[in-house]
Coordinates of C-alpha atoms and ligand atoms in Angstrom, one line a residue:
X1 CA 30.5 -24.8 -3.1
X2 CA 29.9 -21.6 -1.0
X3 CA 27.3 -18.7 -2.7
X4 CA 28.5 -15.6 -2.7
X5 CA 25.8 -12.5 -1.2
X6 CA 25.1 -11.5 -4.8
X7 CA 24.3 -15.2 -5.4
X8 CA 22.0 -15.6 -2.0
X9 CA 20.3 -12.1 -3.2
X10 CA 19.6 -13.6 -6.9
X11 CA 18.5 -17.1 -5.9
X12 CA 16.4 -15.4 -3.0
X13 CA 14.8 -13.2 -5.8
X14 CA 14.0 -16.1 -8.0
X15 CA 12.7 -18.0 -5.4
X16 CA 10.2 -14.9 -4.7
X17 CA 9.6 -14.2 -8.2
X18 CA 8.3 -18.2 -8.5
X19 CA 6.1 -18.2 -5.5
X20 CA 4.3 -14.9 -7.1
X21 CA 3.3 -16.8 -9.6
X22 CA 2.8 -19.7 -8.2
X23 CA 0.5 -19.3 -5.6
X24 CA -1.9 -17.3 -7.2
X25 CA -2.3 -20.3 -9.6
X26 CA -2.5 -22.8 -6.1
X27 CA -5.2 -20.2 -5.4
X28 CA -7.0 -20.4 -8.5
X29 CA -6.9 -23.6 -8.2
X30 CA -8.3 -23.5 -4.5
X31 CA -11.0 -22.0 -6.3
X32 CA -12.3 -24.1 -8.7
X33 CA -12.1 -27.0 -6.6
X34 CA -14.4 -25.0 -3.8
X35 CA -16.8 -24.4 -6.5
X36 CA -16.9 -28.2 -7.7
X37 CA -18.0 -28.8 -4.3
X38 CA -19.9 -26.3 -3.0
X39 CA -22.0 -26.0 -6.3
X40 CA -22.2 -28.5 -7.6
X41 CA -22.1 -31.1 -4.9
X42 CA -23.8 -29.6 -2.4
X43 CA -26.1 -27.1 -3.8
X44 CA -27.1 -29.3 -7.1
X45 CA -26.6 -33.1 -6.1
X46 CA -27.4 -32.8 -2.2
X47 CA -30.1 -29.7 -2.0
X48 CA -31.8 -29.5 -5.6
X49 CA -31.3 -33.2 -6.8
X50 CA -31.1 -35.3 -3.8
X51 CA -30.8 -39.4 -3.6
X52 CA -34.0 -41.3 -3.5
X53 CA -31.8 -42.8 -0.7
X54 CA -31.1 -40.0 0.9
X55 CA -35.1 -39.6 2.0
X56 CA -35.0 -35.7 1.3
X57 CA -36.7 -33.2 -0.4
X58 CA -35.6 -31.1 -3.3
X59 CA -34.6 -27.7 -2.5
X60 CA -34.8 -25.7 -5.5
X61 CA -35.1 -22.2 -4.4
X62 CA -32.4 -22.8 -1.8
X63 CA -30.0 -24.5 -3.7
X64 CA -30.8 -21.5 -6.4
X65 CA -30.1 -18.8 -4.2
X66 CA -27.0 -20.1 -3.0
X67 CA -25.3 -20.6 -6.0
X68 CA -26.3 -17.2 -7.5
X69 CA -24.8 -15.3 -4.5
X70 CA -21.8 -17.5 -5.0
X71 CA -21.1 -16.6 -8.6
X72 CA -21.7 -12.7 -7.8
X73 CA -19.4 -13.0 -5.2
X74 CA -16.8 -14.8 -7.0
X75 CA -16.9 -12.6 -9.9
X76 CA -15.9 -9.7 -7.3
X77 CA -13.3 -11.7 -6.5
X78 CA -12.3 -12.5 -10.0
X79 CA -12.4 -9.1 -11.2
X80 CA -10.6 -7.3 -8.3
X81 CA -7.8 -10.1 -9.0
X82 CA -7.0 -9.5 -12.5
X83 CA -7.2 -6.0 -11.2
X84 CA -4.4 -6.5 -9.0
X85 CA -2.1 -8.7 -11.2
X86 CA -2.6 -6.3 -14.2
X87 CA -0.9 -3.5 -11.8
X88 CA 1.9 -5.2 -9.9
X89 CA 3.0 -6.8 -13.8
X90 CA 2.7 -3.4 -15.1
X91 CA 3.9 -1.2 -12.8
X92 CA 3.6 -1.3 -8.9
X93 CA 5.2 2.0 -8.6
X94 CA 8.8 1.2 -9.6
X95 CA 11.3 4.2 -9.2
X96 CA 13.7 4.7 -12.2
X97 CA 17.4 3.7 -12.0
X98 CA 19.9 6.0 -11.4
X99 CA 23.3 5.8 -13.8
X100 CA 25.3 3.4 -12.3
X101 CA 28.9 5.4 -12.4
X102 CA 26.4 8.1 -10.0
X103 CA 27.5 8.7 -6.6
X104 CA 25.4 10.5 -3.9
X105 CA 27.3 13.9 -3.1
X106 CA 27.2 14.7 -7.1
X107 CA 24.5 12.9 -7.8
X108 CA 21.5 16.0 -9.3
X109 CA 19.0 17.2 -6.9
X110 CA 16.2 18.4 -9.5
X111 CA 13.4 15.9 -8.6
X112 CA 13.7 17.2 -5.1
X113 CA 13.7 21.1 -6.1
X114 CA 9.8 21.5 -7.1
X115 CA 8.7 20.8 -3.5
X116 CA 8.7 22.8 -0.4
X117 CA 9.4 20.1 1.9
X118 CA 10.8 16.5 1.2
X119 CA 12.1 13.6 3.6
X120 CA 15.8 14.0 4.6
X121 CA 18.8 13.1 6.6
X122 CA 20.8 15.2 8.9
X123 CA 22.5 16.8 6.8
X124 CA 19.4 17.3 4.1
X125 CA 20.3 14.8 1.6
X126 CA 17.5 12.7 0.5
X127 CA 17.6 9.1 0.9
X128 CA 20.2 7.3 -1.3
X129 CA 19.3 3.4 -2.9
X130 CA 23.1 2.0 -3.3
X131 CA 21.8 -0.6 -5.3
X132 CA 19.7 1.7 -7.9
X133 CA 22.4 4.5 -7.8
X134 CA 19.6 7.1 -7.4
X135 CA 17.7 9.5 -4.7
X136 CA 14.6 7.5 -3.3
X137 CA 11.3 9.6 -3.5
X138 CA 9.8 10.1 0.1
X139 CA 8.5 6.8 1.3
X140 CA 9.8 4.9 -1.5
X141 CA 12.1 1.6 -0.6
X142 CA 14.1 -0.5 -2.1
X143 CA 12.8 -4.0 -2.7
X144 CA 15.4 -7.2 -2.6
X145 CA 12.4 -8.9 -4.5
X146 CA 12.0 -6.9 -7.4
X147 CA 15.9 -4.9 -7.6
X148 CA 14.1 -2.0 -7.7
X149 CA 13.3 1.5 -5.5
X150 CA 9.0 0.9 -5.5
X151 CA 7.1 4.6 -4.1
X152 CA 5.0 3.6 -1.3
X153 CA 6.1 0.5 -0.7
X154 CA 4.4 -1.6 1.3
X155 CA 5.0 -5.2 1.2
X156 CA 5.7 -7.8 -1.1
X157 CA 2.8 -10.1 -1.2
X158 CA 3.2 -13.6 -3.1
X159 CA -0.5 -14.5 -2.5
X160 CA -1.4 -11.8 -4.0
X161 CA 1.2 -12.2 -7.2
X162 CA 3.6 -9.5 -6.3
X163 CA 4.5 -6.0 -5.3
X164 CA 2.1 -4.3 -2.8
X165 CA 2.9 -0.3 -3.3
X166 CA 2.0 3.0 -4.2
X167 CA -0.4 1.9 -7.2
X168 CA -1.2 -1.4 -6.3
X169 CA -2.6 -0.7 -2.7
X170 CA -5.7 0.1 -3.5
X171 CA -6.0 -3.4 -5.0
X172 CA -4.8 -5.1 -2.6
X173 CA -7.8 -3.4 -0.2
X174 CA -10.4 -4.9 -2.6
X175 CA -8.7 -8.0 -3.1
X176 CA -8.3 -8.6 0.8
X177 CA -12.3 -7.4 1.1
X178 CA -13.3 -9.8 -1.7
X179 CA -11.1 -12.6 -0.6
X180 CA -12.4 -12.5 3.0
X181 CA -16.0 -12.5 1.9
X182 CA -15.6 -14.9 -0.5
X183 CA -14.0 -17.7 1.8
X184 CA -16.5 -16.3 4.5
X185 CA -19.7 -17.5 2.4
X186 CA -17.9 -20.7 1.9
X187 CA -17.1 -21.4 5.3
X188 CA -20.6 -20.5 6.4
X189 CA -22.6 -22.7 3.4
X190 CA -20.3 -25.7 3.8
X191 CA -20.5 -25.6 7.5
X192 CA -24.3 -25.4 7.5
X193 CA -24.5 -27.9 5.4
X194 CA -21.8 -30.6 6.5
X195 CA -23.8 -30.0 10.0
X196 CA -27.2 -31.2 8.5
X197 CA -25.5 -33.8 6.6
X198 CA -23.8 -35.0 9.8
X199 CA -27.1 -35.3 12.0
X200 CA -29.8 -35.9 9.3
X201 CA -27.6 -38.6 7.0
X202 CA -25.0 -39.5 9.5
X203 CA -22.2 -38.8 7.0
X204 CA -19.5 -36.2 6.4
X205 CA -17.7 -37.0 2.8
X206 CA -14.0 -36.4 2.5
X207 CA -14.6 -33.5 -0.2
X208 CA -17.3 -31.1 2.2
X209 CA -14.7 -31.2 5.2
X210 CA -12.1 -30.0 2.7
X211 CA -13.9 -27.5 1.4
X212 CA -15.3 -26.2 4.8
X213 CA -11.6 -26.5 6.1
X214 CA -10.0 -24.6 3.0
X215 CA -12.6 -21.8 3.5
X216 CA -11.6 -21.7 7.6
X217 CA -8.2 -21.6 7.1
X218 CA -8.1 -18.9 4.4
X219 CA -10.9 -17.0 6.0
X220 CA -9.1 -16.2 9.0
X221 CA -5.7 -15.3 6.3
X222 CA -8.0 -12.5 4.7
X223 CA -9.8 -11.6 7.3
X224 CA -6.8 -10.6 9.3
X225 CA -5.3 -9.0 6.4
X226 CA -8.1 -6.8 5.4
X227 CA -8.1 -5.7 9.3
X228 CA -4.3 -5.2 9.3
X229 CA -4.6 -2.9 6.0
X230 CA -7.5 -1.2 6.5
X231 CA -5.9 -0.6 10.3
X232 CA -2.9 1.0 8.6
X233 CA -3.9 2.9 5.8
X234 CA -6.9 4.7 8.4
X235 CA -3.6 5.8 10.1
X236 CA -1.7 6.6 6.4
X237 CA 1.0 3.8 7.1
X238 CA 2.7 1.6 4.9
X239 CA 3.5 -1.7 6.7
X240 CA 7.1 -0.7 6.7
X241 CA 6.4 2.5 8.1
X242 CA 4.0 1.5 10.8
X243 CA 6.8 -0.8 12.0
X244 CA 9.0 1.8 12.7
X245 CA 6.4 4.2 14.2
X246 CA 8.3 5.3 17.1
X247 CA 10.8 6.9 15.5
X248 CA 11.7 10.5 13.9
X249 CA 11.9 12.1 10.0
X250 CA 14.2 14.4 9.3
X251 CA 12.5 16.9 7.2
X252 CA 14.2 19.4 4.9
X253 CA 12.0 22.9 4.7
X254 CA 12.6 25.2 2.0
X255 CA 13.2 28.6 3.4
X256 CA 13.4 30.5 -0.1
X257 CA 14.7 30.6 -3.8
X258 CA 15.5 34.2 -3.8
X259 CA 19.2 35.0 -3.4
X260 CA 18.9 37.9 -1.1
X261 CA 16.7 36.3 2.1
X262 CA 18.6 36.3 5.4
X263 CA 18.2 33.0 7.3
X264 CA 16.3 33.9 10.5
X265 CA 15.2 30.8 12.4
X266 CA 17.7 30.1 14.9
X267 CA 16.9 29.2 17.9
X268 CA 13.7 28.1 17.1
X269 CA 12.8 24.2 17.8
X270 CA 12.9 20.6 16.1
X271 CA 15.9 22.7 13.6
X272 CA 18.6 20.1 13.2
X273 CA 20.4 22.2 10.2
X274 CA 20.7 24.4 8.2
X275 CA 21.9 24.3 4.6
X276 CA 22.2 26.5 1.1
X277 CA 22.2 24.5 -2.4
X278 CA 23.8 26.6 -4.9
X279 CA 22.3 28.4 -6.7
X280 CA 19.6 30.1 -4.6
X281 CA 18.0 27.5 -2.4
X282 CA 18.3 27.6 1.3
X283 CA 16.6 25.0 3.9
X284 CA 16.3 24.0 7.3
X285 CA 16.3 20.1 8.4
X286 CA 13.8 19.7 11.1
X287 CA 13.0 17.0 13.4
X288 CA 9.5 15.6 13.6
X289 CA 8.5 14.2 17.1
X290 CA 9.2 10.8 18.0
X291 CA 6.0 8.6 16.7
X292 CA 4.2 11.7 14.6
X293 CA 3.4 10.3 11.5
X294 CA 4.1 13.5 8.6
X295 CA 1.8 12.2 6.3
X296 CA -1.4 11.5 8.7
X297 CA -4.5 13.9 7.8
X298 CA -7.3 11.7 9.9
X299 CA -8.5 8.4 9.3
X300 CA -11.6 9.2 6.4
X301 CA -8.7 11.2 4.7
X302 CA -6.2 8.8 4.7
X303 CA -8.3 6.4 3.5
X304 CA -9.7 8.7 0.5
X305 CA -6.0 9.2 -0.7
X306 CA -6.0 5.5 -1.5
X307 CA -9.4 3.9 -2.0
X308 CA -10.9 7.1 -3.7
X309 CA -13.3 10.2 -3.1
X310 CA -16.5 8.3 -2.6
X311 CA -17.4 4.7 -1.9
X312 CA -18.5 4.6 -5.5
X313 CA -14.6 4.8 -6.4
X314 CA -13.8 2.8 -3.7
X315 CA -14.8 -0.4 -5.6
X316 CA -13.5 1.1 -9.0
X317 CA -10.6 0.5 -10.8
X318 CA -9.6 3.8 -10.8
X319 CA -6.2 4.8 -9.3
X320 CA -5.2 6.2 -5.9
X321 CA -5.8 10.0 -5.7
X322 CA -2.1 9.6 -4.0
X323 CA -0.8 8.7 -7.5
X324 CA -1.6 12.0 -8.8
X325 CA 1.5 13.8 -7.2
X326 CA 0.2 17.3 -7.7
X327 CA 1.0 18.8 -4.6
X328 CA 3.7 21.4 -5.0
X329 CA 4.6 20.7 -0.9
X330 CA 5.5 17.8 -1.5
X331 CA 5.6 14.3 -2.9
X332 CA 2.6 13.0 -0.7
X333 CA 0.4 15.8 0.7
X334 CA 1.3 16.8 4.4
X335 CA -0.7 16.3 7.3
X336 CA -1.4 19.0 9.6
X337 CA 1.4 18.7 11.8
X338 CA 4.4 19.1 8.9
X339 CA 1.8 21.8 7.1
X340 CA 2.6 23.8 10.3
X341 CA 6.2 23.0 10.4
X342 CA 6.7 24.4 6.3
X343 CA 4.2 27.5 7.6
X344 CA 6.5 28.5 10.6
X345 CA 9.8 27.8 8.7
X346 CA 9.3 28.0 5.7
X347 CA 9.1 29.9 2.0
X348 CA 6.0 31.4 3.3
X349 CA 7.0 32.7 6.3
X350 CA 10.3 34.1 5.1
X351 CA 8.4 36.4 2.2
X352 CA 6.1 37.5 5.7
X353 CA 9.0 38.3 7.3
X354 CA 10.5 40.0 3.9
X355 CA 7.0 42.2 3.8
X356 CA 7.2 43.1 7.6
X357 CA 11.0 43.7 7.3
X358 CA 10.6 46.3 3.8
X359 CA 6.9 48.2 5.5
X360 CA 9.3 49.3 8.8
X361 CA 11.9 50.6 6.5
X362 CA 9.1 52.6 4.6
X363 CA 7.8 53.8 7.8
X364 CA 11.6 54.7 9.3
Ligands
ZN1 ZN1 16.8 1.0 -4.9

């Protein structure tokens, strides 16, 4: 019996949905089994309580040591995870649904109306979700996993239980950071060890070169991933974003609220349209370069607007300063480049050219 698309789409949600849940548990489990072995195995039975037959000496402070950094570390881990989960269950950053009977050329504009600059097409409509019947927010996307327009999205993460996005980012960050430490440590106490064993006792048990292998395999995993993620968020890019990099946003400007304005920017460059929205509003769709990123204010910037103002935040639970949304420019705060493009075109610039226009009819 052939599946129809909204079949494939449902199944290939459930499917998602399960390994979200999954293999965080797999991963827990992972866990607890690394611990069995690296604590208590090696660090109690092989360092601090040795075999007579074994011909070595106890190593109290060592074994000690080691299992108190573990535990500090793993806590981190722990922590940061529950963290995580508690957002992406909650809310990742899920945009509401629009009525379904909505279409997009009648659809209201208000959400769009309190900034002076928001991500359009060519003709200055904002982006449309088909499936959620409503206007997506700048950098917002719809996910197939979830059904759902998500703000920021990023990507969705199964290992990490979910939705990576606007609100969970920042979690994600700390759980990458813990996660690669954590299976660091592992890697480098179990391989340490399984070495001595080897040479000094001529044995290497089943259990250490799992452990040492599970903590290789998923070291290089998070290790790569905090890279990745700390790469693209220094640069203010989702990972859907960064993979279209090279391309252009269409941005709609607004020129003014006041009935009475005359439009006055022809001519000038990037303008791809120009429109009026009924009332008062007027704007002009520009073109960003090909590759310039709107949102990119420099790397220690970019990375405040998601781990926090100092470092102190960034290992707190607190939430983004990007989930604040109390720019009136936009929904995400402009980088330098758009910030010129709303100065030149823009609300601003048409009450300068009001004031200019109204002092050389008071000279005349
Ligand atoms: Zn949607």
């Amino acid at each position: 019996m052939a599946i129809s698309e909204d079949g494939k789409k449902r199944l290939d949600r459930k499917v998602n949905q399960v390994s979200a849940v999954l293999l965080p548990l797999l991963e827990v489990g992972g866990i607890a089994y690394t611990s069995y072995v690296l604590v208590y195995l090696v660090c109690v039975q092989y360092l601090m309580k040795p075999s007579p037959g074994f011909g070595l000496e106890a190593r109290n402070a060592t074994g000690v040591t080691l299992i108190v950094i573990y535990c500090v570390i793993l806590l981190g881990f722990a922590v940061t995870f529950l963290r995580l989960l508690q957002v992406i269950w909650v809310d990742p950053g899920l945009v509401s649904r629009g009525d379904p009977a909505s279409e997009k050329k009648t659809a209201p504009m208000d959400y769009f109306d309190r900034f002076e600059a928001y991500i359009c097409d060519h003709e200055g409509y904002p982006t449309w979700c088909w499936d959620c019947h409503n206007w997506k927010p700048d950098r917002a996307h719809h996910s197939s996993q979830l059904n759902r327009c998500v703000k920021r999205m990023d990507h969705f993460c199964p290992y990490a239980g979910g939705m990576i996005a606007e609100r969970s980012h920042k979690f994600f960050v700390q759980f990458c950071f813990y996660g690669f430490l954590y299976t660091g440590y592992v890697l480098i106490v179990m391989a340490v060890f399984l070495a001595e064993r080897a040479e000094k006792l001529d044995s290497t048990p089943g259990t250490w070169v799992a452990a040492t292998a599970l903590g290789g395999i998923f070291f290089l995993f998070a290790f790569g991933m905090f890279c990745t993620t700390c790469y693209n968020m220094a640069l203010n890019y989702t990972t859907i974003e960064a993979l279209q990099r090279d391309g252009t946003y269409n941005i709609a400007v607004l020129k003014t609220a006041a009935p009475s304005a005359t439009i006055a920017s022809a001519g000038k460059a990037n303008i791809v349209y120009e429109f009026e929205r009924p009332p008062l509003r007027s704007y002009v769709v520009l073109e960003t370069e090909r590759g310039q990123n709107p949102w990119d204010r420099g790397a220690l910037r970019n990375v405040k607007d998601i781990m926090g103002e100092s470092v102190w935040h960034w290992f707190s639970w607190k939430m983004s300063p990007c989930t604040a949304h109390n720019d009136p420019r936009g929904e995400y705060i402009w980088g330098p480049a758009v910030s010129r493009l709303i100065e030149e075109h823009g609300a601003a610039s048409a009450r300068r050219r009001r004031r200019r226009g109204s002092r050389r009819s008071s000279e005349a």
